[in-house]
Short mmCIF file of C-alpha atoms in Angstrom, two decimals:
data_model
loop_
_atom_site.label_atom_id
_atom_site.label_comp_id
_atom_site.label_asym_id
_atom_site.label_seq_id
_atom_site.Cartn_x
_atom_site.Cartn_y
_atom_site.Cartn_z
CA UNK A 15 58.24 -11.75 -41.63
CA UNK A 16 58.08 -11.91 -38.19
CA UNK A 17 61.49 -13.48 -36.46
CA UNK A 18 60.61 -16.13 -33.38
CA UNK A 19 62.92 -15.09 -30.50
CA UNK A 20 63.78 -18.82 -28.53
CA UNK A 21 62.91 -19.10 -25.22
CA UNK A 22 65.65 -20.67 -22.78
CA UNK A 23 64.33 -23.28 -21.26
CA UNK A 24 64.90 -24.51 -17.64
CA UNK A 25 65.06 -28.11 -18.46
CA UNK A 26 67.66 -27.41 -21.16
CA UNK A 27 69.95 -25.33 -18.68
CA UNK A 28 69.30 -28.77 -16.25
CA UNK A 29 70.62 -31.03 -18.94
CA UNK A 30 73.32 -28.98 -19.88
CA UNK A 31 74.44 -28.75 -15.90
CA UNK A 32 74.05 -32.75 -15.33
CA UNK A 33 75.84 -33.02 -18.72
CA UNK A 34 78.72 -30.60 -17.91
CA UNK A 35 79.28 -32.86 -14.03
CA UNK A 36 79.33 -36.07 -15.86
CA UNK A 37 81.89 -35.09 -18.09
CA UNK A 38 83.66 -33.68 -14.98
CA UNK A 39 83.90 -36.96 -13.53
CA UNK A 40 84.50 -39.48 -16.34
CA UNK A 41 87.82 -37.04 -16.60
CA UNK A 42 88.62 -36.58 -13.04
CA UNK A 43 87.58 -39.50 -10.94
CA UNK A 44 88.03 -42.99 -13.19
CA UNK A 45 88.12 -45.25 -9.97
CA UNK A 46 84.86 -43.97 -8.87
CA UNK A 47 82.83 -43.73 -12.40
CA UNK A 48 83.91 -47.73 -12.74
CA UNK A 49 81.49 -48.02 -10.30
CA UNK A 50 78.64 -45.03 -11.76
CA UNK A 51 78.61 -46.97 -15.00
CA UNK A 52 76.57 -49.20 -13.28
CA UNK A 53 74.04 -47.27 -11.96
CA UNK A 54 70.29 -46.34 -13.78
CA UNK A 55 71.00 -42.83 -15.71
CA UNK A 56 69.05 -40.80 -13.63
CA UNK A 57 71.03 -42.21 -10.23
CA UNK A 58 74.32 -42.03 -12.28
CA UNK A 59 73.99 -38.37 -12.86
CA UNK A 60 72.89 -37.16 -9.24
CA UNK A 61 76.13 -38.95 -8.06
CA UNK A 62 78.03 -37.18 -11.05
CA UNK A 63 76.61 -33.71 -9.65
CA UNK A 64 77.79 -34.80 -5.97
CA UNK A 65 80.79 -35.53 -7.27
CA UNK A 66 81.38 -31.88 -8.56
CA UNK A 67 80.61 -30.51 -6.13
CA UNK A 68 83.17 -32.69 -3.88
CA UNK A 69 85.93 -31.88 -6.74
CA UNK A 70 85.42 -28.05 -6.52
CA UNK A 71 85.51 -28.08 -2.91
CA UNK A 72 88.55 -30.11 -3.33
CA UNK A 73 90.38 -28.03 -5.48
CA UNK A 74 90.24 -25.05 -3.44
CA UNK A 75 91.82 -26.60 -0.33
CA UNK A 76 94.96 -27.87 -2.64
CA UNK A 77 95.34 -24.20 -4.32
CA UNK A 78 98.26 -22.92 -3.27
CA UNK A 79 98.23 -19.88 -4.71
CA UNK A 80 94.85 -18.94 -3.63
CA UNK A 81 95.42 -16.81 -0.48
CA UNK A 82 91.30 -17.25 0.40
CA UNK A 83 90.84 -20.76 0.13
CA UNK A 84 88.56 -20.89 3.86
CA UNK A 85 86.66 -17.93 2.95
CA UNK A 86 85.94 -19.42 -0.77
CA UNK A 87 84.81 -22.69 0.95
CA UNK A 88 82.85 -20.79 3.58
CA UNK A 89 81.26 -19.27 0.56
CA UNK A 90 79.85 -22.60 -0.85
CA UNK A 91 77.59 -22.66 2.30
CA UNK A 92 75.71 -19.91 0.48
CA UNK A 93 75.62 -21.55 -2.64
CA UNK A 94 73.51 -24.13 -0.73
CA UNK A 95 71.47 -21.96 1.36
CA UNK A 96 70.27 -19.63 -1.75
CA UNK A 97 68.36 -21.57 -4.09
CA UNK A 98 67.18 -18.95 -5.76
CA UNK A 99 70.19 -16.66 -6.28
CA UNK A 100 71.84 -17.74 -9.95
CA UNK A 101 75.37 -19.05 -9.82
CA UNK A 102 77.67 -18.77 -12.22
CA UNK A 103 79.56 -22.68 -11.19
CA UNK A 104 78.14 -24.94 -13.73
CA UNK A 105 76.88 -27.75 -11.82
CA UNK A 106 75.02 -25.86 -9.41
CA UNK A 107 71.86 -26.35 -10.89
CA UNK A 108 72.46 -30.31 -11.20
CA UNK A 109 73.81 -30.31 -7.59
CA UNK A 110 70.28 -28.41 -6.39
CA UNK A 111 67.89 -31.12 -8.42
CA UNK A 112 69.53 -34.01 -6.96
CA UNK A 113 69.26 -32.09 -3.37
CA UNK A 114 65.79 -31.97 -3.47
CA UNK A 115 65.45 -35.14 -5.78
CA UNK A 116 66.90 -37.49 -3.58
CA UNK A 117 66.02 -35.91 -0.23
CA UNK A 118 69.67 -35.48 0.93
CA UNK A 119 69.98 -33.88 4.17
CA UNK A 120 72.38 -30.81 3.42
CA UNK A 121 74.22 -30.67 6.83
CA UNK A 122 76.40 -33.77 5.29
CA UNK A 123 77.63 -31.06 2.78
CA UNK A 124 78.01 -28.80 5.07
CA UNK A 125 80.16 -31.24 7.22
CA UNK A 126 82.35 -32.55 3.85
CA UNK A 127 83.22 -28.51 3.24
CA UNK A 128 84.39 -28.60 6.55
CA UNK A 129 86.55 -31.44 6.11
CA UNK A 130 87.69 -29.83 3.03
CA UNK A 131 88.43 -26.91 5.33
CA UNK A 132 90.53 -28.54 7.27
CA UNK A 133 93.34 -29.71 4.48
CA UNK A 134 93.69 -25.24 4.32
CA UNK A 135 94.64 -25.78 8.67
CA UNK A 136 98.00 -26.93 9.97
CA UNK A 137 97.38 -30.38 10.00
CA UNK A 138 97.99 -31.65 13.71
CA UNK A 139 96.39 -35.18 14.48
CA UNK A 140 97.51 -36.34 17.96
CA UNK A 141 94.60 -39.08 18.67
CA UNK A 142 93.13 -41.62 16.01
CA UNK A 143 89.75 -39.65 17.10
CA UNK A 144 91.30 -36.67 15.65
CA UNK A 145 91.93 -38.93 12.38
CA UNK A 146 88.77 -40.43 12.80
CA UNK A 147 86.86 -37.13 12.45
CA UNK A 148 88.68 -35.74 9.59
CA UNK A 149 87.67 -39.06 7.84
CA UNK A 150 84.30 -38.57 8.25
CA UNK A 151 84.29 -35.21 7.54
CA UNK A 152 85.77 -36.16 3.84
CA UNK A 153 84.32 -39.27 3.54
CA UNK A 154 81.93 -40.43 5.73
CA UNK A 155 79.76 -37.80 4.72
CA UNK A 156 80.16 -38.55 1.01
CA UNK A 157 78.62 -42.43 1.73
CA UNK A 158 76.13 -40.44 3.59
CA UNK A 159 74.92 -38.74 0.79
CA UNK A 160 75.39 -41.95 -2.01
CA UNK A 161 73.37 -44.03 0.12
CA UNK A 162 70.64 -41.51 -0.03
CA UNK A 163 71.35 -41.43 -4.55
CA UNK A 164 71.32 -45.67 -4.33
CA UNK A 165 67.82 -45.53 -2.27
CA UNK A 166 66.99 -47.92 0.77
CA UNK A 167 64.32 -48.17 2.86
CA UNK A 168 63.53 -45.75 5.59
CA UNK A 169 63.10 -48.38 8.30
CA UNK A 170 66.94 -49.54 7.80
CA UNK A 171 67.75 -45.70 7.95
CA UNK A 172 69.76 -46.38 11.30
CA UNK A 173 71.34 -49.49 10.28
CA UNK A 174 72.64 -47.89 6.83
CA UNK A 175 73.66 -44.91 8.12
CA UNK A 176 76.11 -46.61 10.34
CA UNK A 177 77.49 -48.78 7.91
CA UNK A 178 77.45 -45.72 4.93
CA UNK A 179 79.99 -43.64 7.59
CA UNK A 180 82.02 -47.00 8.80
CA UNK A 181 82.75 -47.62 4.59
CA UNK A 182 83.76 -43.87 4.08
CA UNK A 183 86.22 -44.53 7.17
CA UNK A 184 87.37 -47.86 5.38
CA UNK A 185 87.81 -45.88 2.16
CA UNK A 186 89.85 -42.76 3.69
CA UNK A 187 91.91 -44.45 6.07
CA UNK A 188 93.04 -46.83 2.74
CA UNK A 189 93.33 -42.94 1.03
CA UNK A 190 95.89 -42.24 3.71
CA UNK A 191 98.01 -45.18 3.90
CA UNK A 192 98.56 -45.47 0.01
CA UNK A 193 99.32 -41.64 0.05
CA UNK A 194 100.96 -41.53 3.03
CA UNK A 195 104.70 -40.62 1.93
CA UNK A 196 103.48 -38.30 -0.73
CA UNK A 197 101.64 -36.62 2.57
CA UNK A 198 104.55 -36.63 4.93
CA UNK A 199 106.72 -34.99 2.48
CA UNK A 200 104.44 -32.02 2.22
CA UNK A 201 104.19 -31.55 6.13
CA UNK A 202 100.68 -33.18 6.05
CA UNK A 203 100.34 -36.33 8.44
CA UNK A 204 96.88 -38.37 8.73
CA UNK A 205 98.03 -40.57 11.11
CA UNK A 206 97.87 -39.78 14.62
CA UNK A 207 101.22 -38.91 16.65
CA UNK A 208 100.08 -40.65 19.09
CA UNK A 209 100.12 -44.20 16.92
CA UNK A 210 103.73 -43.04 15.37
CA UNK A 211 105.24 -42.79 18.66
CA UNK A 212 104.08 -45.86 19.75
CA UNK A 213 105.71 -47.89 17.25
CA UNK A 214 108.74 -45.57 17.00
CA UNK A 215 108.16 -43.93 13.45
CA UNK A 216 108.47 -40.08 13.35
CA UNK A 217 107.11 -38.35 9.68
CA UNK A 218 109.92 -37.68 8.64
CA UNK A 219 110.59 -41.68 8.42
CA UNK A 220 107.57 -42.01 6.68
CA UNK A 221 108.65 -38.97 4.33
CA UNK A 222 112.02 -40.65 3.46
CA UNK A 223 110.17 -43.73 3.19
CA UNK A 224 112.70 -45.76 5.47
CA UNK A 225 111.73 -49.60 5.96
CA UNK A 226 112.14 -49.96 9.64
CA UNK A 227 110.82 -52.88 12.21
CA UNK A 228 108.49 -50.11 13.88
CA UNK A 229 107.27 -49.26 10.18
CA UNK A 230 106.52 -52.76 9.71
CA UNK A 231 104.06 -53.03 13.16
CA UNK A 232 102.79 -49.78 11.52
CA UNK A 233 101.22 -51.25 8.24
CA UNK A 234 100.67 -54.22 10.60
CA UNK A 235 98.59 -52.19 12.45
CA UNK A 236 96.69 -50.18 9.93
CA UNK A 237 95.97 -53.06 7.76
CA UNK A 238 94.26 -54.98 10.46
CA UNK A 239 92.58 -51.35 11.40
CA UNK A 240 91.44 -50.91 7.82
CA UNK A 241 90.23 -54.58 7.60
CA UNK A 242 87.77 -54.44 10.27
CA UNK A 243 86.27 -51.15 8.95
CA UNK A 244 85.57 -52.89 5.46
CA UNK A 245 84.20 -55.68 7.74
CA UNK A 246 81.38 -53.82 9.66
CA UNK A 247 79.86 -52.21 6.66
CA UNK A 248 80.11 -55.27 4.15
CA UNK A 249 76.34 -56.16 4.26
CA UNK A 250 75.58 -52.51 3.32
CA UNK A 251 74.81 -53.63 -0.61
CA UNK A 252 72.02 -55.68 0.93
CA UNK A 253 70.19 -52.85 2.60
CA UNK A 254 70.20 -50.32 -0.60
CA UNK A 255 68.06 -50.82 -3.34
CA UNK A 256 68.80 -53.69 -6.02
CA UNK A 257 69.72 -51.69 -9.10
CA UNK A 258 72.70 -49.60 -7.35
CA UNK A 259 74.24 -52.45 -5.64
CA UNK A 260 76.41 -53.10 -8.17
CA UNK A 261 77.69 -49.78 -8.22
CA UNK A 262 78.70 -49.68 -4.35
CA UNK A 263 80.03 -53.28 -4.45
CA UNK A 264 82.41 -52.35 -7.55
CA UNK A 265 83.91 -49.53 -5.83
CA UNK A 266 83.89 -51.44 -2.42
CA UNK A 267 86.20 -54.17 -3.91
CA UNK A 268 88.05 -51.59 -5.81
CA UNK A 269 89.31 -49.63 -2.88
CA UNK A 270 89.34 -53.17 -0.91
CA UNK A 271 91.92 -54.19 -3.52
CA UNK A 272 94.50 -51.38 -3.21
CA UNK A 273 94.26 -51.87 0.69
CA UNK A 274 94.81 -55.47 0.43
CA UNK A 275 97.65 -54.65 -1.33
CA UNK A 276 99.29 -52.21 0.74
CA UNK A 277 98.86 -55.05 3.44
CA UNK A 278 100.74 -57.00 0.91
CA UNK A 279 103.45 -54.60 0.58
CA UNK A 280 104.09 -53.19 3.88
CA UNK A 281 106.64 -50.45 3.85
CA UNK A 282 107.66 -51.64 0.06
CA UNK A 283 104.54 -49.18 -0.17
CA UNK A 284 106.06 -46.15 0.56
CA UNK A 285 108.11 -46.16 -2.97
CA UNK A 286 105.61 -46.35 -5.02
CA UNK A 287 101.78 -45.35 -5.51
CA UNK A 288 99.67 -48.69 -4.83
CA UNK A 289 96.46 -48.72 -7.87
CA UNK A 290 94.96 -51.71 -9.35
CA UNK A 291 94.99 -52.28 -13.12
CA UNK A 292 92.88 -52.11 -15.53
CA UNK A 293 92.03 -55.74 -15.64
CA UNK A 294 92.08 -55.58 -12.38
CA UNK A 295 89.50 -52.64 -11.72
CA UNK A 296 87.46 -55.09 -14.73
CA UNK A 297 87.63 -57.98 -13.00
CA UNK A 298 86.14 -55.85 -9.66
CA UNK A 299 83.17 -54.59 -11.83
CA UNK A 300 82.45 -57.81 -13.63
CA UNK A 301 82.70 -59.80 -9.79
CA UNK A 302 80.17 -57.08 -8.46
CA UNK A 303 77.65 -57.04 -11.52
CA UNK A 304 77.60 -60.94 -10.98
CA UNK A 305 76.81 -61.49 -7.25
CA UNK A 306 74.28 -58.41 -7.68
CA UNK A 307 72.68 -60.19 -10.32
CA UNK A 308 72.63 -63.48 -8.61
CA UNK A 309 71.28 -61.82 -5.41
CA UNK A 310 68.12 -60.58 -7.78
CA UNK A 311 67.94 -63.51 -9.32
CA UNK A 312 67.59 -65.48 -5.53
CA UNK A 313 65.14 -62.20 -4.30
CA UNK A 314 62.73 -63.20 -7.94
CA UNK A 315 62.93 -66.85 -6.73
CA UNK A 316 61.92 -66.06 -3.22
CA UNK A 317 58.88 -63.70 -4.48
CA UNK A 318 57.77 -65.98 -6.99
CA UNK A 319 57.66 -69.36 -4.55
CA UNK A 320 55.78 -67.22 -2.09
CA UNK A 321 53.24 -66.47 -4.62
CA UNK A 322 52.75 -69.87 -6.50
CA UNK A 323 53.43 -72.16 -3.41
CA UNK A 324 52.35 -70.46 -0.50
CA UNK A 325 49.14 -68.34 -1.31
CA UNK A 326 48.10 -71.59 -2.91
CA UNK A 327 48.16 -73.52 0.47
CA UNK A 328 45.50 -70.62 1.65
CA UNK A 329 43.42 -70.75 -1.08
#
């Protein structure tokens, strides 16, 4: 009796990688798979994959004990160059698919590794340019690459790419103020020296979290800041297609929540980490499923009074 040998199959080892990324990120990133659960399954798992990726490249800047942490970065650049070569990092092949699936340009991974880079550098921000470009280095380029998962049309490219890089700024620079003390302690400050001095704050303020009038202009300062980014990219839901715009809204008034509360808090920030609850993050998800849906429901209206109204007057 003859004994079948199986043959491994590529769409198997696919599964298995977009299986192995969601898990990944239903343990690792809760705020932002609030938001996934809303997305169609295929859309859900590309973002999964991105995310992955964006955790590995993560973890290697925080390793401390890794003494190669730039050159193991560099070496993701070959990961994405060599589509052929196999890899032994389980989402690679998930991470590829969506690539190519989804047409994302690869230079905004090249640009996030980068960014990642930069956490293994002194960190040394004298201008809010020099903040400004390690936010869109880390996060820019990730709404650069979810806009292209969520799907919009090509002649808005212009208009959604601005908005996609002015929400990763919003997002980051509301990273930074919630983790700011935590930061300051470890000798790592976002904010520009420039900004500090001119309110009279040093680090080391911010470190020992000391509630001081020039801290107070601070938050002022960054809460109006943060504010305006959320406001130039708000209509960005409209311009991506209709089934993911529940997704981006979610997360959009998620991380709009915890920055409306750090303007809330001011320096009562610094002693303790700012997070919305769990009926909180609910009530975010819930809000963002219902004006998506009612924006649908408006866009079926529109189509179907066009057809029954209008084509009858030519007719």
């Amino acid at each position: 009796m003859s004994t079948v040998i199986p043959i491994p199959s590529p769409h198997a080892d696919l599964r298995a990688s977009y299986a192995w990324c969601e898990k990944l990120t239903k343990e690792r990133a809760k705020n932002f798979y609030y938001g996934l659960s809303l997305l169609p399954e295929p859309r859900r798992l590309a973002a999964c994959a991105f995310y992955a990726f964006c955790r590995d490249c993560d973890d290697i800047s925080d390793d401390e004990a890794g003494q190669d942490s730039a050159q193991r970065l560099e070496q993701w650049k070959l990961r994405l160059d060599d589509d052929t070569s196999p890899e032994a990092w389980p989402g690679i092949l998930a991470l590829r698919h969506t690539l190519e699936k989804y047409a994302i340009p690869r230079r905004y991974l090249y640009e996030l590794i980068e960014g990642t880079a930069m956490d293994v550098q002194p960190c040394d921000y004298r201008t809010f340019q020099d903040t400004y470009n390690y936010c869109y280095h880390v996060a820019s380029t990730v709404g650069l690459v979810c806009v292209h998962i969520f799907g919009f049309s090509e002649a808005d490219q212009k208009e959604v790419y601005r908005m996609a890089e002015m929400q990763g700024i919003a997002f980051q620079l509301t990273n930074i103020m919630r983790d700011v003390s935590e930061d300051c302690a470890m000798q790592r400050c976002y904010l520009p020296s420039q900004l500090l001095d001119r309110f009279g704050v040093t680090s080391e303020d911010i470190a020992e979290k000391r509630d001081t009038p020039g801290m107070r202009q601070l938050y002022n300062h960054m809460s109006a800041l943060i504010d305006s980014y959320y406001h130039h990219c708000s209509a960005l839901p409209r311009y991506i297609d209709p089934e993911s715009r529940a997704c981006l809204r979610a997360m959009t008034m998620i991380y709009r929540g915890i920055a409306k509360k750090l303007a809330k808090l001011g320096p009562q920030a610094l002693q303790r980490r700012v997070r919305l609850s769990t009926p909180q993050k609910f009530a975010c998800v819930f809000w963002a499923c219902f004006f998506s849906g009612f924006e649908l429901f408006i866009s079926h209206m529109q189509q179907l009074w066009q057809y029954f109204f209008q084509s009858n007057d030519t007719n």
